[in-house]
Structures are given as structure tokens and as C-alpha cells.
Amino acid sequence: MKTPRSAQPITAETVQLLATLNGLELAPDRAAQLAPELQALLEIEAQLDALELDTLPATGLPWEPFTQGASPETMP
């Protein structure tokens, strides 16, 4: 079972802190504009995470999980 995310809303101060930690200077009014957008993205991410689709990993070649252990002799 996955650990639920914090229900705390994202504030302009949080956005400014994240920007500062990434070496960016962000004006308070711009941070206030970005906060609801970031909140929406995090909520969507949580909804997608809750689906638990058990999808294939997004690394390597797309067909790699289907051919592991296969050799040209055993491939159709």
C-alpha cells in the first residue's frame, strides 16, 4: 500500500522555497500565480499514483521486458 501524500496545500512561500533551492529567484506575485498550478499537478499525480496500473517500467528498450532471456534462435 502506498503512503498517502500530505493534504497541506501548496503555498506561494513553498513555491518560492522550491525555486530558491533550485537556484532561481522568483517574485512573490509569480510564486502566488504558480502555487495553484503546482497544487493541481500534485493532485493529478496522486490520482494517477492511486490507480496502481502495474505498468511496465519506462526504462530500456520498449520490447526489452518481452525478450529477456530470448536468443535469435528462439525468436519466431
Coordinates of N, CA and C in Angstrom, one line a residue:
M1 N 0.8 -1.2 0.0 CA 0.0 0.0 0.0 C 0.9 1.2 0.0
K2 N 0.5 2.2 -0.7 CA 1.3 3.4 -0.9 C 1.0 4.4 0.3
T3 N 2.0 5.2 0.6 CA 1.9 6.1 1.7 C 1.2 7.4 1.1
P4 N 0.1 7.8 1.8 CA -0.6 9.0 1.3 C 0.2 10.2 1.4
R5 N 0.0 11.1 0.4 CA 0.7 12.4 0.4 C 0.1 13.4 1.4
S6 N 0.8 14.4 1.8 CA 0.3 15.4 2.7 C -0.8 16.1 2.1
A7 N -1.8 16.4 2.9 CA -3.0 17.2 2.4 C -2.8 18.7 2.5
Q8 N -1.6 19.1 2.9 CA -1.3 20.5 3.0 C -1.3 21.1 1.7
P9 N -2.0 22.3 1.5 CA -2.0 22.9 0.2 C -0.6 23.6 -0.1
I10 N -0.2 23.7 -1.3 CA 1.0 24.4 -1.7 C 0.8 25.9 -1.6
T11 N 1.7 26.5 -0.9 CA 1.6 28.0 -0.8 C 2.6 28.7 -1.7
A12 N 2.4 30.0 -1.8 CA 3.4 30.8 -2.6 C 4.8 30.7 -1.9
E13 N 4.8 30.6 -0.6 CA 6.1 30.5 0.1 C 6.8 29.2 -0.2
T14 N 6.0 28.2 -0.3 CA 6.6 26.9 -0.7 C 7.2 26.9 -2.1
V15 N 6.5 27.5 -3.0 CA 6.9 27.7 -4.4 C 8.2 28.5 -4.4
Q16 N 8.3 29.6 -3.7 CA 9.5 30.4 -3.6 C 10.6 29.6 -3.1
L17 N 10.4 28.8 -2.0 CA 11.4 28.0 -1.4 C 12.0 27.0 -2.4
L18 N 11.1 26.3 -3.1 CA 11.5 25.3 -4.1 C 12.3 26.0 -5.2
A19 N 11.9 27.2 -5.6 CA 12.7 28.0 -6.7 C 14.1 28.3 -6.1
T20 N 14.1 28.8 -4.9 CA 15.4 29.2 -4.3 C 16.3 28.0 -4.2
L21 N 15.8 26.8 -3.8 CA 16.6 25.6 -3.7 C 17.1 25.1 -5.0
N22 N 16.5 25.5 -6.1 CA 16.9 25.2 -7.4 C 17.7 26.3 -8.1
G23 N 18.1 27.3 -7.3 CA 18.9 28.4 -7.8 C 18.2 29.5 -8.6
L24 N 16.9 29.6 -8.4 CA 16.1 30.5 -9.1 C 15.6 31.6 -8.2
E25 N 15.4 32.8 -8.8 CA 14.9 33.9 -8.0 C 13.5 34.1 -8.5
L26 N 12.5 34.0 -7.7 CA 11.1 34.1 -8.1 C 10.3 35.1 -7.3
A27 N 9.7 36.1 -8.0 CA 9.0 37.1 -7.3 C 7.8 36.6 -6.6
P28 N 7.4 37.2 -5.5 CA 6.3 36.7 -4.7 C 5.0 36.6 -5.5
D29 N 4.7 37.6 -6.4 CA 3.5 37.6 -7.2 C 3.5 36.4 -8.2
R30 N 4.6 36.1 -8.7 CA 4.7 35.0 -9.7 C 4.6 33.7 -8.9
A31 N 5.1 33.6 -7.7 CA 5.0 32.4 -6.9 C 3.5 32.1 -6.6
A32 N 2.8 33.2 -6.3 CA 1.4 33.1 -6.0 C 0.6 32.6 -7.2
Q33 N 1.0 33.0 -8.4 CA 0.4 32.5 -9.6 C 0.6 31.0 -9.8
L34 N 1.8 30.6 -9.5 CA 2.3 29.2 -9.8 C 1.7 28.2 -8.7
A35 N 1.5 28.7 -7.5 CA 1.1 27.8 -6.5 C -0.2 26.9 -6.8
P36 N -1.2 27.5 -7.3 CA -2.4 26.7 -7.6 C -2.1 25.7 -8.8
E37 N -1.3 26.1 -9.7 CA -0.9 25.2 -10.8 C -0.1 24.0 -10.3
L38 N 0.8 24.3 -9.4 CA 1.6 23.2 -8.8 C 0.7 22.3 -8.0
Q39 N -0.2 22.9 -7.2 CA -1.1 22.1 -6.4 C -1.9 21.1 -7.3
A40 N -2.4 21.7 -8.4 CA -3.2 20.8 -9.4 C -2.4 19.7 -9.9
L41 N -1.1 20.0 -10.3 CA -0.2 18.9 -10.8 C 0.0 17.8 -9.7
L42 N 0.2 18.2 -8.5 CA 0.4 17.2 -7.4 C -0.8 16.4 -7.2
E43 N -2.0 17.0 -7.3 CA -3.3 16.3 -7.1 C -3.5 15.3 -8.2
I44 N -3.2 15.7 -9.4 CA -3.3 14.8 -10.6 C -2.3 13.6 -10.4
E45 N -1.1 13.9 -10.0 CA -0.1 12.9 -9.8 C -0.6 11.9 -8.7
A46 N -1.2 12.4 -7.7 CA -1.7 11.5 -6.6 C -2.8 10.6 -7.2
Q47 N -3.7 11.2 -8.0 CA -4.7 10.4 -8.6 C -4.2 9.3 -9.5
L48 N -3.2 9.6 -10.3 CA -2.6 8.6 -11.2 C -1.9 7.6 -10.4
D49 N -1.2 8.0 -9.3 CA -0.5 7.0 -8.5 C -1.4 6.1 -7.8
A50 N -2.6 6.5 -7.5 CA -3.6 5.7 -6.8 C -4.2 4.6 -7.7
L51 N -4.0 4.8 -9.0 CA -4.6 3.8 -9.9 C -3.8 2.5 -9.9
E52 N -2.5 2.5 -9.5 CA -1.7 1.3 -9.4 C -1.9 0.4 -10.6
L53 N -1.5 0.9 -11.8 CA -1.7 0.2 -13.0 C -0.7 -0.9 -13.3
D54 N 0.3 -1.0 -12.5 CA 1.3 -2.0 -12.7 C 1.8 -2.1 -14.1
T55 N 2.2 -0.9 -14.6 CA 2.6 -0.8 -16.0 C 4.1 -1.2 -16.1
L56 N 4.6 -1.4 -17.3 CA 6.0 -1.7 -17.5 C 6.9 -0.5 -17.1
P57 N 8.1 -0.8 -16.7 CA 9.0 0.3 -16.4 C 9.3 1.1 -17.7
A58 N 9.5 2.4 -17.5 CA 9.8 3.3 -18.6 C 11.3 3.4 -18.9
T59 N 12.0 2.3 -18.7 CA 13.5 2.4 -19.0 C 13.8 1.3 -19.9
G60 N 14.9 1.5 -20.6 CA 15.3 0.5 -21.6 C 14.5 0.5 -22.9
L61 N 14.8 -0.5 -23.7 CA 14.0 -0.6 -25.0 C 12.6 -1.0 -24.7
P62 N 11.6 -0.5 -25.5 CA 10.2 -0.8 -25.2 C 9.9 -2.3 -25.2
W63 N 10.6 -3.1 -26.0 CA 10.4 -4.5 -26.1 C 11.2 -5.4 -25.2
E64 N 12.1 -4.7 -24.5 CA 13.1 -5.5 -23.7 C 12.4 -6.4 -22.7
P65 N 11.3 -6.0 -21.9 CA 10.7 -6.9 -21.0 C 10.2 -8.2 -21.6
F66 N 9.9 -8.2 -22.9 CA 9.3 -9.3 -23.6 C 10.4 -10.2 -24.2
T67 N 11.6 -9.7 -24.3 CA 12.7 -10.5 -24.9 C 13.8 -10.9 -24.0
Q68 N 13.6 -10.7 -22.7 CA 14.7 -11.0 -21.8 C 14.9 -12.6 -21.8
G69 N 16.1 -13.0 -22.0 CA 16.4 -14.4 -22.0 C 16.2 -15.0 -23.3
A70 N 15.7 -14.3 -24.3 CA 15.5 -14.8 -25.6 C 16.7 -14.7 -26.5
S71 N 16.9 -15.6 -27.4 CA 18.0 -15.5 -28.3 C 17.5 -15.5 -29.7
P72 N 18.2 -15.1 -30.7 CA 17.7 -15.2 -32.1 C 17.2 -16.5 -32.5
E73 N 17.8 -17.6 -31.9 CA 17.4 -19.0 -32.3 C 16.0 -19.3 -31.8
T74 N 15.6 -18.7 -30.6 CA 14.3 -19.0 -30.0 C 13.2 -18.0 -30.4
M75 N 13.6 -16.9 -31.1 CA 12.6 -15.9 -31.5 C 11.9 -16.4 -32.8
P76 N 10.6 -16.2 -32.9 CA 9.9 -16.6 -34.1 C 10.3 -15.8 -35.4

